[in-house]
């Protein structure tokens, strides 16, 4: 079911449960503001999800409610994970799906970090996405 960008945060969503360690994840990074873990269905040789620790659905929700320290800490975490996984030199892609048109499935803000191969076109062609 696609996510709407704002509204009440669902504390039972899968990433909230990963944050509470109710279900396992393969963490590669954590600090006071963010955690990062392997995507369960990787779409590239490296496919990491970076999420803020706080209960934010979308970028709109995050930037409206989070502190400046949380926002800075989250985006620094994305860059740190890319650097620590040696993706700076070859390059990598970050992507964040927001709401229905983007196909966001989990209602907790997350950035996908892809690496390990040439990523190809930025978006699927309109033919493929129909
Ligand atoms: P999105 O479509 O942007 O909301 O992406 C959600 C992502 O979460 C997908 O790439 C899923 O493969 C991933 N995902 C779902 N459940 C888990 C899980 N338990 N552990 C790690 N990744 C997950």
PDB file of C-alpha atoms and ligand atoms in Angstrom:
ATOM      1  CA  UNK A   1       0.000   0.000   0.000  1.00  0.00           C
ATOM      2  CA  UNK A   2       1.669   3.289  -1.041  1.00  0.00           C
ATOM      3  CA  UNK A   3       2.489   5.766   1.681  1.00  0.00           C
ATOM      4  CA  UNK A   4       1.036   9.246   2.105  1.00  0.00           C
ATOM      5  CA  UNK A   5       3.706  11.804   3.039  1.00  0.00           C
ATOM      6  CA  UNK A   6       2.204  13.280   6.186  1.00  0.00           C
ATOM      7  CA  UNK A   7      -0.173  12.262   8.937  1.00  0.00           C
ATOM      8  CA  UNK A   8       0.242  10.059  11.973  1.00  0.00           C
ATOM      9  CA  UNK A   9       3.400   8.000  12.194  1.00  0.00           C
ATOM     10  CA  UNK A  10       2.702   4.252  12.288  1.00  0.00           C
ATOM     11  CA  UNK A  11       4.827   2.930  15.152  1.00  0.00           C
ATOM     12  CA  UNK A  12       4.367  -0.641  13.892  1.00  0.00           C
ATOM     13  CA  UNK A  13       6.037  -0.064  10.502  1.00  0.00           C
ATOM     14  CA  UNK A  14       8.909  -2.402   9.656  1.00  0.00           C
ATOM     15  CA  UNK A  15      11.659   0.194  10.100  1.00  0.00           C
ATOM     16  CA  UNK A  16      10.285   1.249  13.493  1.00  0.00           C
ATOM     17  CA  UNK A  17      10.509  -2.415  14.475  1.00  0.00           C
ATOM     18  CA  UNK A  18      14.073  -2.635  13.122  1.00  0.00           C
ATOM     19  CA  UNK A  19      14.987   0.464  15.161  1.00  0.00           C
ATOM     20  CA  UNK A  20      13.591  -1.208  18.301  1.00  0.00           C
ATOM     21  CA  UNK A  21      15.454  -4.394  17.333  1.00  0.00           C
ATOM     22  CA  UNK A  22      12.223  -6.381  17.404  1.00  0.00           C
ATOM     23  CA  UNK A  23      13.219  -7.803  14.044  1.00  0.00           C
ATOM     24  CA  UNK A  24      16.769  -8.385  12.813  1.00  0.00           C
ATOM     25  CA  UNK A  25      18.699  -6.282  10.339  1.00  0.00           C
ATOM     26  CA  UNK A  26      22.268  -6.299   9.082  1.00  0.00           C
ATOM     27  CA  UNK A  27      23.425  -2.939  10.440  1.00  0.00           C
ATOM     28  CA  UNK A  28      26.456  -1.269   8.937  1.00  0.00           C
ATOM     29  CA  UNK A  29      26.270   2.037  10.847  1.00  0.00           C
ATOM     30  CA  UNK A  30      24.562   3.679  13.778  1.00  0.00           C
ATOM     31  CA  UNK A  31      24.872   6.881  15.748  1.00  0.00           C
ATOM     32  CA  UNK A  32      22.520   9.006  17.851  1.00  0.00           C
ATOM     33  CA  UNK A  33      20.590  10.281  14.814  1.00  0.00           C
ATOM     34  CA  UNK A  34      20.541   7.480  12.240  1.00  0.00           C
ATOM     35  CA  UNK A  35      21.054   3.818  11.509  1.00  0.00           C
ATOM     36  CA  UNK A  36      21.974   2.082   8.245  1.00  0.00           C
ATOM     37  CA  UNK A  37      21.408  -1.540   7.274  1.00  0.00           C
ATOM     38  CA  UNK A  38      21.349  -3.789   4.241  1.00  0.00           C
ATOM     39  CA  UNK A  39      18.154  -3.821   2.188  1.00  0.00           C
ATOM     40  CA  UNK A  40      16.515  -7.237   2.404  1.00  0.00           C
ATOM     41  CA  UNK A  41      15.982  -7.354  -1.384  1.00  0.00           C
ATOM     42  CA  UNK A  42      19.098  -5.698  -2.825  1.00  0.00           C
ATOM     43  CA  UNK A  43      18.821  -4.110  -6.261  1.00  0.00           C
ATOM     44  CA  UNK A  44      22.583  -3.490  -6.636  1.00  0.00           C
ATOM     45  CA  UNK A  45      25.761  -5.176  -5.275  1.00  0.00           C
ATOM     46  CA  UNK A  46      25.604  -2.624  -2.438  1.00  0.00           C
ATOM     47  CA  UNK A  47      22.097  -1.585  -1.359  1.00  0.00           C
ATOM     48  CA  UNK A  48      21.902   0.089   2.034  1.00  0.00           C
ATOM     49  CA  UNK A  49      19.006   1.866   3.704  1.00  0.00           C
ATOM     50  CA  UNK A  50      19.775   4.866   5.914  1.00  0.00           C
ATOM     51  CA  UNK A  51      17.007   5.984   8.263  1.00  0.00           C
ATOM     52  CA  UNK A  52      16.685   8.625  10.961  1.00  0.00           C
ATOM     53  CA  UNK A  53      16.061   7.287  14.469  1.00  0.00           C
ATOM     54  CA  UNK A  54      13.130   9.654  14.939  1.00  0.00           C
ATOM     55  CA  UNK A  55       9.530   8.903  13.878  1.00  0.00           C
ATOM     56  CA  UNK A  56       9.337  10.691  10.516  1.00  0.00           C
ATOM     57  CA  UNK A  57       7.304   9.507   7.543  1.00  0.00           C
ATOM     58  CA  UNK A  58       8.700  11.651   4.760  1.00  0.00           C
ATOM     59  CA  UNK A  59      11.071  14.490   3.964  1.00  0.00           C
ATOM     60  CA  UNK A  60       8.213  16.943   4.552  1.00  0.00           C
ATOM     61  CA  UNK A  61       7.561  15.421   7.984  1.00  0.00           C
ATOM     62  CA  UNK A  62      11.293  15.297   8.818  1.00  0.00           C
ATOM     63  CA  UNK A  63      12.083  18.876   7.844  1.00  0.00           C
ATOM     64  CA  UNK A  64       8.944  20.178   9.603  1.00  0.00           C
ATOM     65  CA  UNK A  65       9.547  18.405  12.922  1.00  0.00           C
ATOM     66  CA  UNK A  66      13.171  17.293  13.343  1.00  0.00           C
ATOM     67  CA  UNK A  67      15.844  19.435  14.983  1.00  0.00           C
ATOM     68  CA  UNK A  68      18.663  20.888  12.919  1.00  0.00           C
ATOM     69  CA  UNK A  69      20.992  18.425  14.663  1.00  0.00           C
ATOM     70  CA  UNK A  70      18.842  15.467  13.594  1.00  0.00           C
ATOM     71  CA  UNK A  71      18.691  16.700   9.991  1.00  0.00           C
ATOM     72  CA  UNK A  72      22.423  17.312   9.799  1.00  0.00           C
ATOM     73  CA  UNK A  73      23.150  14.037  11.590  1.00  0.00           C
ATOM     74  CA  UNK A  74      21.005  12.076   9.176  1.00  0.00           C
ATOM     75  CA  UNK A  75      22.540  13.462   5.995  1.00  0.00           C
ATOM     76  CA  UNK A  76      26.047  13.175   7.454  1.00  0.00           C
ATOM     77  CA  UNK A  77      25.258   9.529   8.175  1.00  0.00           C
ATOM     78  CA  UNK A  78      24.398   8.918   4.511  1.00  0.00           C
ATOM     79  CA  UNK A  79      27.748  10.373   3.429  1.00  0.00           C
ATOM     80  CA  UNK A  80      29.638   8.491   6.149  1.00  0.00           C
ATOM     81  CA  UNK A  81      28.162   5.150   5.117  1.00  0.00           C
ATOM     82  CA  UNK A  82      29.066   5.778   1.459  1.00  0.00           C
ATOM     83  CA  UNK A  83      32.619   6.688   2.452  1.00  0.00           C
ATOM     84  CA  UNK A  84      33.018   3.753   4.868  1.00  0.00           C
ATOM     85  CA  UNK A  85      31.836   1.315   2.198  1.00  0.00           C
ATOM     86  CA  UNK A  86      34.472   2.726  -0.212  1.00  0.00           C
ATOM     87  CA  UNK A  87      31.896   4.057  -2.634  1.00  0.00           C
ATOM     88  CA  UNK A  88      33.263   7.589  -2.938  1.00  0.00           C
ATOM     89  CA  UNK A  89      35.813   6.859  -5.652  1.00  0.00           C
ATOM     90  CA  UNK A  90      33.754   4.613  -7.926  1.00  0.00           C
ATOM     91  CA  UNK A  91      30.603   6.585  -7.208  1.00  0.00           C
ATOM     92  CA  UNK A  92      27.171   5.678  -5.962  1.00  0.00           C
ATOM     93  CA  UNK A  93      23.542   6.735  -6.142  1.00  0.00           C
ATOM     94  CA  UNK A  94      21.140   7.810  -3.407  1.00  0.00           C
ATOM     95  CA  UNK A  95      17.395   7.719  -3.871  1.00  0.00           C
ATOM     96  CA  UNK A  96      14.437   8.369  -1.623  1.00  0.00           C
ATOM     97  CA  UNK A  97      10.877   7.478  -2.504  1.00  0.00           C
ATOM     98  CA  UNK A  98       8.257   9.889  -1.204  1.00  0.00           C
ATOM     99  CA  UNK A  99       4.596   9.009  -1.319  1.00  0.00           C
ATOM    100  CA  UNK A 100       2.365   7.359  -3.862  1.00  0.00           C
ATOM    101  CA  UNK A 101       3.891   8.442  -7.184  1.00  0.00           C
ATOM    102  CA  UNK A 102       7.340   7.295  -6.067  1.00  0.00           C
ATOM    103  CA  UNK A 103       6.042   3.984  -4.701  1.00  0.00           C
ATOM    104  CA  UNK A 104       7.166   4.508  -1.089  1.00  0.00           C
ATOM    105  CA  UNK A 105       6.267   1.306   0.728  1.00  0.00           C
ATOM    106  CA  UNK A 106       7.605   1.850   4.233  1.00  0.00           C
ATOM    107  CA  UNK A 107       6.206   4.916   6.048  1.00  0.00           C
ATOM    108  CA  UNK A 108       9.484   5.851   7.741  1.00  0.00           C
ATOM    109  CA  UNK A 109      11.815   8.244   5.882  1.00  0.00           C
ATOM    110  CA  UNK A 110      14.688   6.349   4.267  1.00  0.00           C
ATOM    111  CA  UNK A 111      17.440   6.917   1.748  1.00  0.00           C
ATOM    112  CA  UNK A 112      18.503   4.049  -0.489  1.00  0.00           C
ATOM    113  CA  UNK A 113      22.242   3.979  -1.158  1.00  0.00           C
ATOM    114  CA  UNK A 114      23.221   1.964  -4.230  1.00  0.00           C
ATOM    115  CA  UNK A 115      26.741   1.098  -5.321  1.00  0.00           C
ATOM    116  CA  UNK A 116      29.046  -1.538  -6.718  1.00  0.00           C
ATOM    117  CA  UNK A 117      28.173  -1.181 -10.374  1.00  0.00           C
ATOM    118  CA  UNK A 118      27.368   1.406 -13.011  1.00  0.00           C
ATOM    119  CA  UNK A 119      23.845   2.508 -12.194  1.00  0.00           C
ATOM    120  CA  UNK A 120      22.560   3.254 -15.667  1.00  0.00           C
ATOM    121  CA  UNK A 121      19.703   5.621 -16.435  1.00  0.00           C
ATOM    122  CA  UNK A 122      18.343   7.685 -13.559  1.00  0.00           C
ATOM    123  CA  UNK A 123      14.769   6.523 -14.059  1.00  0.00           C
ATOM    124  CA  UNK A 124      13.059   3.603 -15.739  1.00  0.00           C
ATOM    125  CA  UNK A 125      11.821   4.571 -19.170  1.00  0.00           C
ATOM    126  CA  UNK A 126       8.153   5.535 -19.393  1.00  0.00           C
ATOM    127  CA  UNK A 127       7.552   2.248 -21.274  1.00  0.00           C
ATOM    128  CA  UNK A 128       9.004   0.172 -18.381  1.00  0.00           C
ATOM    129  CA  UNK A 129       7.141   2.032 -15.667  1.00  0.00           C
ATOM    130  CA  UNK A 130       3.675   1.738 -17.194  1.00  0.00           C
TER     131      UNK A 130
HETATM  132  P1  LIG B   1      10.544   2.011  -0.500  1.00  0.00           P
HETATM  133  O1  LIG B   1       9.821   1.378  -1.639  1.00  0.00           O
HETATM  134  O2  LIG B   1      11.389   3.172  -0.915  1.00  0.00           O
HETATM  135  O3  LIG B   1       9.616   2.329   0.657  1.00  0.00           O
HETATM  136  O4  LIG B   1      11.611   0.932  -0.008  1.00  0.00           O
HETATM  137  C1  LIG B   1      11.415   0.050   1.043  1.00  0.00           C
HETATM  138  C2  LIG B   1      12.589  -0.889   1.044  1.00  0.00           C
HETATM  139  O5  LIG B   1      12.604  -1.582   2.266  1.00  0.00           O
HETATM  140  C3  LIG B   1      12.572  -1.937  -0.080  1.00  0.00           C
HETATM  141  O6  LIG B   1      13.752  -1.797  -0.878  1.00  0.00           O
HETATM  142  C4  LIG B   1      12.561  -3.261   0.687  1.00  0.00           C
HETATM  143  O7  LIG B   1      13.316  -4.273   0.063  1.00  0.00           O
HETATM  144  C5  LIG B   1      13.143  -2.856   2.039  1.00  0.00           C
HETATM  145  N1  LIG B   1      12.762  -3.697   3.175  1.00  0.00           N
HETATM  146  C6  LIG B   1      11.519  -4.122   3.507  1.00  0.00           C
HETATM  147  N2  LIG B   1      11.578  -4.869   4.623  1.00  0.00           N
HETATM  148  C7  LIG B   1      12.876  -4.904   5.011  1.00  0.00           C
HETATM  149  C8  LIG B   1      13.580  -5.522   6.086  1.00  0.00           C
HETATM  150  N3  LIG B   1      12.944  -6.258   7.021  1.00  0.00           N
HETATM  151  N4  LIG B   1      14.924  -5.354   6.157  1.00  0.00           N
HETATM  152  C9  LIG B   1      15.573  -4.623   5.233  1.00  0.00           C
HETATM  153  N5  LIG B   1      14.971  -4.016   4.186  1.00  0.00           N
HETATM  154  C10 LIG B   1      13.641  -4.157   4.070  1.00  0.00           C
END
